[in-house]
Structure formats: structure tokens, C-alpha cells
PDB file of C-alpha atoms in Angstrom:
ATOM      1  CA  MET A 917      -1.680  -2.945 -13.685  1.00  0.00           C
ATOM      2  CA  PRO A 918       0.962  -1.372 -15.904  1.00  0.00           C
ATOM      3  CA  SER A 919       4.628  -1.919 -15.110  1.00  0.00           C
ATOM      4  CA  SER A 920       6.194   1.117 -13.425  1.00  0.00           C
ATOM      5  CA  ALA A 921       9.811   2.259 -13.671  1.00  0.00           C
ATOM      6  CA  GLY A 922      12.004  -0.189 -11.755  1.00  0.00           C
ATOM      7  CA  ASP A 923       9.437  -3.014 -11.619  1.00  0.00           C
ATOM      8  CA  LEU A 924      10.420  -6.582 -12.443  1.00  0.00           C
ATOM      9  CA  LEU A 925       7.064  -8.322 -12.648  1.00  0.00           C
ATOM     10  CA  ASP A 926       7.058 -12.102 -12.312  1.00  0.00           C
ATOM     11  CA  PRO A 927       4.643 -13.323 -15.043  1.00  0.00           C
ATOM     12  CA  ALA A 928       3.028 -15.698 -12.521  1.00  0.00           C
ATOM     13  CA  GLN A 929       2.265 -13.031  -9.911  1.00  0.00           C
ATOM     14  CA  PRO A 930       0.458 -10.025 -11.415  1.00  0.00           C
ATOM     15  CA  HIS A 931      -3.171  -9.485 -12.442  1.00  0.00           C
ATOM     16  CA  GLY A 932      -6.131 -11.879 -12.185  1.00  0.00           C
ATOM     17  CA  ASP A 933      -9.892 -11.657 -12.705  1.00  0.00           C
ATOM     18  CA  VAL A 934     -10.935 -11.675  -9.039  1.00  0.00           C
ATOM     19  CA  LEU A 935      -9.026 -10.734  -5.891  1.00  0.00           C
ATOM     20  CA  VAL A 936     -10.081 -12.488  -2.679  1.00  0.00           C
ATOM     21  CA  GLN A 937      -8.636 -10.950   0.495  1.00  0.00           C
ATOM     22  CA  VAL A 938      -9.149 -12.939   3.700  1.00  0.00           C
ATOM     23  CA  THR A 939      -8.238 -11.256   6.989  1.00  0.00           C
ATOM     24  CA  GLY A 940      -8.554 -12.165  10.646  1.00  0.00           C
ATOM     25  CA  GLY A 941      -6.922 -12.129  14.050  1.00  0.00           C
ATOM     26  CA  GLY A 942      -5.179 -15.512  13.775  1.00  0.00           C
ATOM     27  CA  ARG A 943      -3.079 -17.166  11.074  1.00  0.00           C
ATOM     28  CA  ARG A 944      -4.773 -20.588  11.343  1.00  0.00           C
ATOM     29  CA  ALA A 945      -8.288 -19.197  11.070  1.00  0.00           C
ATOM     30  CA  VAL A 946      -7.310 -17.138   8.030  1.00  0.00           C
ATOM     31  CA  GLN A 947      -5.656 -20.123   6.320  1.00  0.00           C
ATOM     32  CA  GLU A 948      -8.691 -22.341   6.903  1.00  0.00           C
ATOM     33  CA  ALA A 949     -11.032 -19.665   5.556  1.00  0.00           C
ATOM     34  CA  ALA A 950      -8.863 -19.165   2.473  1.00  0.00           C
ATOM     35  CA  GLU A 951      -8.850 -22.926   1.830  1.00  0.00           C
ATOM     36  CA  ARG A 952     -12.663 -22.980   2.024  1.00  0.00           C
ATOM     37  CA  VAL A 953     -12.865 -20.159  -0.505  1.00  0.00           C
ATOM     38  CA  VAL A 954     -10.651 -22.085  -2.931  1.00  0.00           C
ATOM     39  CA  ARG A 955     -12.672 -25.295  -2.510  1.00  0.00           C
ATOM     40  CA  GLN A 956     -15.963 -23.507  -3.090  1.00  0.00           C
ATOM     41  CA  ALA A 957     -14.775 -21.565  -6.138  1.00  0.00           C
ATOM     42  CA  ALA A 958     -15.430 -24.483  -8.505  1.00  0.00           C
ATOM     43  CA  GLY A 959     -14.142 -23.808 -11.997  1.00  0.00           C
ATOM     44  CA  TRP A 960     -11.763 -21.059 -10.881  1.00  0.00           C
ATOM     45  CA  ARG A 961      -7.966 -21.314 -10.833  1.00  0.00           C
ATOM     46  CA  VAL A 962      -5.715 -19.682  -8.228  1.00  0.00           C
ATOM     47  CA  ARG A 963      -3.305 -17.482 -10.168  1.00  0.00           C
ATOM     48  CA  TRP A 964      -1.208 -16.268  -7.222  1.00  0.00           C
ATOM     49  CA  GLN A 965      -1.414 -16.196  -3.453  1.00  0.00           C
ATOM     50  CA  VAL A 966       0.597 -14.506  -0.710  1.00  0.00           C
ATOM     51  CA  ASP A 967       0.283 -14.607   3.083  1.00  0.00           C
ATOM     52  CA  GLY A 968       0.658 -11.338   4.959  1.00  0.00           C
ATOM     53  CA  PHE A 969       0.726  -9.983   8.488  1.00  0.00           C
ATOM     54  CA  ARG A 970       0.747  -6.598  10.192  1.00  0.00           C
ATOM     55  CA  ASP A 971       3.626  -6.260  12.653  1.00  0.00           C
ATOM     56  CA  VAL A 972       2.930  -4.216  15.829  1.00  0.00           C
ATOM     57  CA  ASN A 973      -0.583  -3.611  14.474  1.00  0.00           C
ATOM     58  CA  ARG A 974      -2.421  -0.850  16.362  1.00  0.00           C
ATOM     59  CA  VAL A 975      -4.796   2.111  16.038  1.00  0.00           C
ATOM     60  CA  GLU A 976      -3.842   5.664  17.012  1.00  0.00           C
ATOM     61  CA  ASP A 977      -6.101   8.685  16.451  1.00  0.00           C
ATOM     62  CA  GLY A 978      -8.321   6.551  14.237  1.00  0.00           C
ATOM     63  CA  LYS A 979      -5.412   5.499  11.986  1.00  0.00           C
ATOM     64  CA  GLY A 980      -4.363   1.872  11.539  1.00  0.00           C
ATOM     65  CA  LEU A 981      -0.594   1.692  12.052  1.00  0.00           C
ATOM     66  CA  SER A 982       1.906  -1.131  11.622  1.00  0.00           C
ATOM     67  CA  ARG A 983       5.666  -1.604  11.267  1.00  0.00           C
ATOM     68  CA  ASN A 984       7.117  -2.524   7.882  1.00  0.00           C
ATOM     69  CA  PRO A 985      10.205  -4.721   7.245  1.00  0.00           C
ATOM     70  CA  PHE A 986      12.403  -1.593   7.150  1.00  0.00           C
ATOM     71  CA  HIS A 987      11.484  -0.951  10.829  1.00  0.00           C
ATOM     72  CA  PHE A 988       9.360   2.136  10.080  1.00  0.00           C
ATOM     73  CA  THR A 989       5.770   2.741  11.148  1.00  0.00           C
ATOM     74  CA  GLU A 990       3.253   2.947   8.294  1.00  0.00           C
ATOM     75  CA  GLY A 991      -0.171   4.570   8.209  1.00  0.00           C
ATOM     76  CA  PHE A 992       0.412   8.078   9.583  1.00  0.00           C
ATOM     77  CA  GLY A 993      -0.673   9.576   6.260  1.00  0.00           C
ATOM     78  CA  ASN A 994      -4.118   7.953   6.409  1.00  0.00           C
ATOM     79  CA  PRO A 995      -7.203   9.927   7.443  1.00  0.00           C
ATOM     80  CA  GLY A 996      -8.498   9.438  10.957  1.00  0.00           C
ATOM     81  CA  THR A 997     -12.265   9.478  10.378  1.00  0.00           C
ATOM     82  CA  GLU A 998     -14.711   7.417   8.328  1.00  0.00           C
ATOM     83  CA  ARG A 999     -15.855  10.528   6.473  1.00  0.00           C
ATOM     84  CA  GLU A1000     -12.304  11.353   5.388  1.00  0.00           C
ATOM     85  CA  VAL A1001     -11.678   7.731   4.394  1.00  0.00           C
ATOM     86  CA  ALA A1002     -14.807   7.739   2.238  1.00  0.00           C
ATOM     87  CA  ASP A1003     -13.836  11.070   0.672  1.00  0.00           C
ATOM     88  CA  ARG A1004     -10.532   9.649  -0.533  1.00  0.00           C
ATOM     89  CA  ALA A1005     -11.452   6.057  -1.300  1.00  0.00           C
ATOM     90  CA  VAL A1006     -15.124   5.697  -2.287  1.00  0.00           C
ATOM     91  CA  VAL A1007     -16.456   6.245  -5.819  1.00  0.00           C
ATOM     92  CA  ARG A1008     -19.011   9.079  -5.978  1.00  0.00           C
ATOM     93  CA  SER A1009     -21.947   9.618  -8.248  1.00  0.00           C
ATOM     94  CA  GLY A1010     -21.196  12.019 -11.078  1.00  0.00           C
ATOM     95  CA  GLN A1011     -17.530  11.067 -11.534  1.00  0.00           C
ATOM     96  CA  GLY A1012     -18.156   9.083 -14.719  1.00  0.00           C
ATOM     97  CA  GLU A1013     -18.555   5.595 -13.256  1.00  0.00           C
ATOM     98  CA  PRO A1014     -21.658   3.403 -13.850  1.00  0.00           C
ATOM     99  CA  ASP A1015     -24.363   3.564 -11.195  1.00  0.00           C
ATOM    100  CA  TRP A1016     -23.555   0.076  -9.856  1.00  0.00           C
ATOM    101  CA  ALA A1017     -19.969   1.182  -9.074  1.00  0.00           C
ATOM    102  CA  VAL A1018     -20.955   4.123  -6.848  1.00  0.00           C
ATOM    103  CA  GLY A1019     -19.921   3.288  -3.296  1.00  0.00           C
ATOM    104  CA  GLY A1020     -17.111   0.976  -4.438  1.00  0.00           C
ATOM    105  CA  SER A1021     -13.362   1.595  -4.538  1.00  0.00           C
ATOM    106  CA  TYR A1022     -10.321   0.949  -6.724  1.00  0.00           C
ATOM    107  CA  GLN A1023      -7.742  -1.225  -4.966  1.00  0.00           C
ATOM    108  CA  VAL A1024      -4.090  -1.381  -5.977  1.00  0.00           C
ATOM    109  CA  VAL A1025      -2.022  -4.323  -4.713  1.00  0.00           C
ATOM    110  CA  ARG A1026       1.755  -4.393  -5.153  1.00  0.00           C
ATOM    111  CA  ILE A1027       4.007  -7.238  -3.966  1.00  0.00           C
ATOM    112  CA  VAL A1028       7.191  -5.344  -3.148  1.00  0.00           C
ATOM    113  CA  ARG A1029      10.338  -7.256  -2.249  1.00  0.00           C
ATOM    114  CA  PHE A1030      12.556  -5.425   0.268  1.00  0.00           C
ATOM    115  CA  ALA A1031      16.363  -5.653   0.249  1.00  0.00           C
ATOM    116  CA  THR A1032      16.484  -5.739   4.048  1.00  0.00           C
ATOM    117  CA  GLU A1033      20.107  -6.944   4.241  1.00  0.00           C
ATOM    118  CA  LEU A1034      21.277  -3.989   2.170  1.00  0.00           C
ATOM    119  CA  TRP A1035      18.974  -1.620   4.044  1.00  0.00           C
ATOM    120  CA  ASP A1036      20.224  -2.707   7.466  1.00  0.00           C
ATOM    121  CA  LYS A1037      23.800  -1.839   6.486  1.00  0.00           C
ATOM    122  CA  ASP A1038      22.828   1.841   6.468  1.00  0.00           C
ATOM    123  CA  SER A1039      22.782   3.854   9.673  1.00  0.00           C
ATOM    124  CA  VAL A1040      19.417   4.682  11.232  1.00  0.00           C
ATOM    125  CA  ARG A1041      20.060   8.356  10.440  1.00  0.00           C
ATOM    126  CA  GLU A1042      20.584   7.567   6.753  1.00  0.00           C
ATOM    127  CA  GLN A1043      17.477   5.376   6.688  1.00  0.00           C
ATOM    128  CA  GLU A1044      15.431   8.206   8.175  1.00  0.00           C
ATOM    129  CA  ARG A1045      16.702  10.643   5.544  1.00  0.00           C
ATOM    130  CA  ILE A1046      15.750   8.171   2.794  1.00  0.00           C
ATOM    131  CA  ILE A1047      12.232   7.779   4.217  1.00  0.00           C
ATOM    132  CA  GLY A1048      11.831  11.402   5.339  1.00  0.00           C
ATOM    133  CA  ARG A1049      10.561  10.527   8.832  1.00  0.00           C
ATOM    134  CA  ARG A1050      11.909   9.141  12.064  1.00  0.00           C
ATOM    135  CA  ARG A1051      11.244   5.481  12.718  1.00  0.00           C
ATOM    136  CA  ASP A1052       8.532   6.422  15.230  1.00  0.00           C
ATOM    137  CA  GLY A1053       6.799   8.701  12.697  1.00  0.00           C
ATOM    138  CA  ARG A1054       8.097  12.094  13.810  1.00  0.00           C
ATOM    139  CA  TRP A1055       9.204  14.425  11.027  1.00  0.00           C
ATOM    140  CA  LEU A1056      12.902  15.150  10.565  1.00  0.00           C
ATOM    141  CA  ASP A1057      12.434  18.783  11.602  1.00  0.00           C
ATOM    142  CA  GLY A1058      11.055  17.626  14.968  1.00  0.00           C
ATOM    143  CA  THR A1059       7.378  18.094  14.120  1.00  0.00           C
ATOM    144  CA  PRO A1060       5.153  15.450  15.789  1.00  0.00           C
ATOM    145  CA  ALA A1061       3.854  12.662  13.543  1.00  0.00           C
ATOM    146  CA  ASP A1062       0.256  13.921  13.638  1.00  0.00           C
ATOM    147  CA  GLU A1063       1.135  17.488  12.558  1.00  0.00           C
ATOM    148  CA  GLN A1064       2.182  19.011   9.238  1.00  0.00           C
ATOM    149  CA  PRO A1065       5.954  19.185   8.556  1.00  0.00           C
ATOM    150  CA  GLY A1066       7.644  22.447   7.593  1.00  0.00           C
ATOM    151  CA  PHE A1067       8.601  21.537   4.023  1.00  0.00           C
ATOM    152  CA  ALA A1068       8.108  25.169   2.934  1.00  0.00           C
ATOM    153  CA  ALA A1069      10.823  26.246   5.372  1.00  0.00           C
ATOM    154  CA  ASP A1070      13.184  23.655   3.864  1.00  0.00           C
ATOM    155  CA  PRO A1071      13.010  24.358   0.096  1.00  0.00           C
ATOM    156  CA  ASN A1072      16.449  22.895  -0.653  1.00  0.00           C
ATOM    157  CA  GLY A1073      15.948  19.700   1.322  1.00  0.00           C
ATOM    158  CA  ARG A1074      18.680  20.253   3.905  1.00  0.00           C
ATOM    159  CA  VAL A1075      16.528  18.720   6.672  1.00  0.00           C
ATOM    160  CA  THR A1076      14.185  16.486   4.657  1.00  0.00           C
ATOM    161  CA  PRO A1077      15.853  15.513   1.349  1.00  0.00           C
ATOM    162  CA  LEU A1078      13.941  16.327  -1.797  1.00  0.00           C
ATOM    163  CA  ASP A1079      14.256  12.701  -2.966  1.00  0.00           C
ATOM    164  CA  SER A1080      13.006  11.196   0.311  1.00  0.00           C
ATOM    165  CA  HIS A1081      10.019   8.881   0.063  1.00  0.00           C
ATOM    166  CA  VAL A1082       7.443  10.897   1.979  1.00  0.00           C
ATOM    167  CA  ARG A1083       8.420  14.228   0.456  1.00  0.00           C
ATOM    168  CA  LEU A1084       8.004  12.912  -3.083  1.00  0.00           C
ATOM    169  CA  ALA A1085       4.843  10.951  -2.276  1.00  0.00           C
ATOM    170  CA  ALA A1086       3.104  13.921  -0.615  1.00  0.00           C
ATOM    171  CA  PRO A1087       4.982  17.175  -1.261  1.00  0.00           C
ATOM    172  CA  ASP A1088       2.075  19.260   0.076  1.00  0.00           C
ATOM    173  CA  ARG A1089       0.930  17.690   3.334  1.00  0.00           C
ATOM    174  CA  ARG A1090      -2.046  20.078   3.451  1.00  0.00           C
ATOM    175  CA  ASN A1091      -3.384  18.329   0.345  1.00  0.00           C
ATOM    176  CA  PRO A1092      -2.530  14.640   0.869  1.00  0.00           C
ATOM    177  CA  PRO A1093      -2.822  12.098  -1.962  1.00  0.00           C
ATOM    178  CA  PRO A1094      -6.455  10.951  -2.351  1.00  0.00           C
ATOM    179  CA  LEU A1095      -5.901   7.357  -1.281  1.00  0.00           C
ATOM    180  CA  VAL A1096      -5.982   5.208   1.856  1.00  0.00           C
ATOM    181  CA  ARG A1097      -3.254   2.655   2.585  1.00  0.00           C
ATOM    182  CA  ARG A1098      -3.657  -0.742   4.233  1.00  0.00           C
ATOM    183  CA  SER A1099      -0.536  -2.822   3.684  1.00  0.00           C
ATOM    184  CA  TYR A1100       0.821  -6.107   5.067  1.00  0.00           C
ATOM    185  CA  ASN A1101       4.289  -7.566   5.518  1.00  0.00           C
ATOM    186  CA  TYR A1102       5.182 -10.915   3.962  1.00  0.00           C
ATOM    187  CA  ASP A1103       8.031 -13.393   4.407  1.00  0.00           C
ATOM    188  CA  ARG A1104       8.360 -16.381   2.074  1.00  0.00           C
ATOM    189  CA  GLY A1105      11.782 -17.379   3.383  1.00  0.00           C
ATOM    190  CA  ASP A1106      15.101 -17.529   1.498  1.00  0.00           C
ATOM    191  CA  GLY A1107      15.370 -13.738   1.669  1.00  0.00           C
ATOM    192  CA  ASP A1108      12.086 -13.131  -0.145  1.00  0.00           C
ATOM    193  CA  SER A1109      10.345 -10.734   2.225  1.00  0.00           C
ATOM    194  CA  GLY A1110       8.783  -7.343   1.916  1.00  0.00           C
ATOM    195  CA  LEU A1111       5.468  -5.533   1.722  1.00  0.00           C
ATOM    196  CA  ILE A1112       2.090  -6.373   0.242  1.00  0.00           C
ATOM    197  CA  PHE A1113       1.330  -2.742  -0.531  1.00  0.00           C
ATOM    198  CA  SER A1114      -2.405  -2.098  -0.732  1.00  0.00           C
ATOM    199  CA  CYS A1115      -4.295   1.149  -1.190  1.00  0.00           C
ATOM    200  CA  PHE A1116      -7.834   2.237  -2.019  1.00  0.00           C
ATOM    201  CA  GLN A1117      -8.987   5.271  -4.007  1.00  0.00           C
ATOM    202  CA  ARG A1118     -11.926   6.528  -6.019  1.00  0.00           C
ATOM    203  CA  ASP A1119      -9.689   7.567  -8.914  1.00  0.00           C
ATOM    204  CA  LEU A1120      -6.559   5.654  -9.967  1.00  0.00           C
ATOM    205  CA  ALA A1121      -5.053   8.474 -12.031  1.00  0.00           C
ATOM    206  CA  ASN A1122      -5.251  11.041  -9.226  1.00  0.00           C
ATOM    207  CA  GLY A1123      -4.497   8.514  -6.488  1.00  0.00           C
ATOM    208  CA  PHE A1124      -1.897   5.757  -6.795  1.00  0.00           C
ATOM    209  CA  GLU A1125      -0.693   6.569 -10.316  1.00  0.00           C
ATOM    210  CA  ALA A1126       0.050  10.223  -9.499  1.00  0.00           C
ATOM    211  CA  VAL A1127       2.033   9.193  -6.411  1.00  0.00           C
ATOM    212  CA  GLN A1128       3.887   6.453  -8.297  1.00  0.00           C
ATOM    213  CA  LYS A1129       4.950   8.928 -10.976  1.00  0.00           C
ATOM    214  CA  ARG A1130       6.345  11.322  -8.373  1.00  0.00           C
ATOM    215  CA  LEU A1131       8.315   8.488  -6.729  1.00  0.00           C
ATOM    216  CA  GLU A1132      10.398   7.783  -9.834  1.00  0.00           C
ATOM    217  CA  GLY A1133      14.010   8.406  -8.884  1.00  0.00           C
ATOM    218  CA  GLU A1134      13.424   8.328  -5.127  1.00  0.00           C
ATOM    219  CA  ALA A1135      16.361   7.457  -2.879  1.00  0.00           C
ATOM    220  CA  MET A1136      14.610   4.286  -1.677  1.00  0.00           C
ATOM    221  CA  ALA A1137      14.333   2.808  -5.197  1.00  0.00           C
ATOM    222  CA  LYS A1138      17.489   0.668  -4.932  1.00  0.00           C
ATOM    223  CA  TYR A1139      16.111  -1.126  -1.850  1.00  0.00           C
ATOM    224  CA  VAL A1140      12.742  -2.241  -3.248  1.00  0.00           C
ATOM    225  CA  LEU A1141      11.522  -4.307  -6.219  1.00  0.00           C
ATOM    226  CA  THR A1142       7.894  -4.791  -7.237  1.00  0.00           C
ATOM    227  CA  THR A1143       7.337  -8.335  -8.522  1.00  0.00           C
ATOM    228  CA  GLY A1144       3.539  -8.700  -8.664  1.00  0.00           C
ATOM    229  CA  GLY A1145       0.101  -7.404  -7.782  1.00  0.00           C
ATOM    230  CA  GLY A1146      -2.666  -5.815  -9.792  1.00  0.00           C
ATOM    231  CA  TYR A1147      -5.490  -3.327 -10.167  1.00  0.00           C
ATOM    232  CA  PHE A1148      -8.880  -4.397  -8.830  1.00  0.00           C
ATOM    233  CA  PHE A1149     -12.298  -2.856  -8.220  1.00  0.00           C
ATOM    234  CA  VAL A1150     -14.024  -3.452  -4.900  1.00  0.00           C
ATOM    235  CA  PRO A1151     -17.786  -3.225  -5.557  1.00  0.00           C
ATOM    236  CA  PRO A1152     -20.255  -1.800  -3.039  1.00  0.00           C
ATOM    237  CA  PRO A1153     -22.272  -4.313  -0.982  1.00  0.00           C
ATOM    238  CA  GLY A1154     -24.938  -6.069  -3.075  1.00  0.00           C
ATOM    239  CA  GLY A1155     -25.941  -4.864  -6.504  1.00  0.00           C
ATOM    240  CA  ALA A1156     -26.148  -6.076 -10.096  1.00  0.00           C
ATOM    241  CA  TRP A1157     -22.408  -6.723 -10.291  1.00  0.00           C
ATOM    242  CA  ILE A1158     -22.867 -10.065  -8.464  1.00  0.00           C
ATOM    243  CA  ASP A1159     -24.781 -11.752 -11.291  1.00  0.00           C
ATOM    244  CA  ALA A1160     -22.505 -10.173 -13.894  1.00  0.00           C
ATOM    245  CA  LEU A1161     -19.404 -11.584 -12.224  1.00  0.00           C
ATOM    246  CA  PHE A1162     -20.418 -14.958 -10.816  1.00  0.00           C
ATOM    247  CA  GLY A1163     -22.522 -15.857 -13.812  1.00  0.00           C
ATOM    248  CA  GLN A1164     -19.201 -16.643 -15.517  1.00  0.00           C
ATOM    249  CA  ALA A1165     -18.152 -20.277 -15.305  1.00  0.00           C
ATOM    250  CA  THR A1166     -14.375 -19.847 -15.252  1.00  0.00           C
ATOM    251  CA  GLY A1167     -11.745 -17.300 -14.355  1.00  0.00           C
ATOM    252  CA  ASN A1168      -8.563 -16.547 -12.461  1.00  0.00           C
ATOM    253  CA  ALA A1169      -8.672 -15.633  -8.783  1.00  0.00           C
TER     254      ALA A1169
END
């Protein structure tokens, strides 16, 4: 994962040879499963690890929603059907990838520290203008969360600022970025809390990297700091990749 503008990557936190993501409905069960994975991965070294959770986790209209540390609901921009998810996230045949990769997905993970103390000093109205949505997901022009906002009727950004997060990330809501988000909050104590940003796409350049480039200079930049993460490929179930990967004796998880 290259360093983006404004990143301050901790050398101990980015990259790694294999990403293992363990999820479940209870913290204890997840911790025990993660410990089993580490014990069974003989010869591998844990490079970095972070515990996450999804606050007010729910599903609406087929979209997984949760509340981030800035008190805003995430996930409204995701597709609501499996077909749409696959269209954005799953590698297709004929796009230049090897046959064994078809059906897999590129995953981007970013450990983003949030300056919540600084953020909470701003009024809710100012926070909403920085994000470009209301806290409950509604657009600033009053459009419901599940409908398209009227950006074309607001070319100068009087209602939704041109440097707001959502307007830069997806300036044309009719053609959303080809990626699917699934992020988690984290809290390590001592003020180190934020978001484990995670997204999936079939093409990094057209997905995450295109969005990240547009976000340079956004109003929210002074409140967030990326310290770790990486680029990973999630292979399809089964396939020749298993022997190619686990035939190696050592590596970094």
C-alpha cells in the first residue's frame, strides 16, 4: 500500500504477507478464534493486529450500516443486492487477472486514527457540512438517504460544500465508486481510536485509489490520520492459490 497525502504510517503497522480477518457476534468468541489461528500458523509471525467492532450495526435495504466514531452512519453508499456487490467487488474474467484470481477481490485496509476531541468541538451543523450528509444519512438538501442528492442543482457548493467528504468521494451519485465498504471502529485507549477502514473492489486503480486521489484536500483531512493497513487480495474459494501460498514455510501475517 503506497503512502497517500497526509498519511503517517507507523513502520510496525502496514503491509504483511497474509491478512487474517476473524469476525463474529461476540468479542470473546472472536478473540479465542484469533488465538487459535495464531497457534496453528506455525512458522508465521504476527506483524500487526487490531480489534474492531461495529457500533449500532444493522441492515437496511440490504446495506450493512454502522456508526463511526464521528457519530455518523456509514454504509449508505454500498449496493443493496448481491449482484451489485459482485459487480463492484469481484474480479471478472477478461480483465487481465490470472484464471485463479477470477471470483476474488482486492481488499484495502486502512487504520485511521480519528481526532474525536477536536471533532467534537465543532457544532453538529459544521460536522455535517464537512461530511456532506446529516448524521442519520439524509443529504444536506433534504433528500432521503436512499435517494440521489441534487449536486447538479448546487454547482457552487452552497448547500453541500465542494470539499465535503461525500461530494469528493462520489461527485456523481448516479455512477458510484466501484467498491464496497465494510469498516470497523477501534479503540486502543489513551486517545488512540478511530476506524479500521476496509473496502473491496475488482480494480484498485478505479476503486479505492481513484477515490483517495479525489479526497486530497478534503475538509475532513485535519481530523484523521492513517497510521497502518495494507493492500491484500482475497482469493475465491478453493483453487490452486492454496498450495502456492501455504507451501511457503514462513511469512508475516
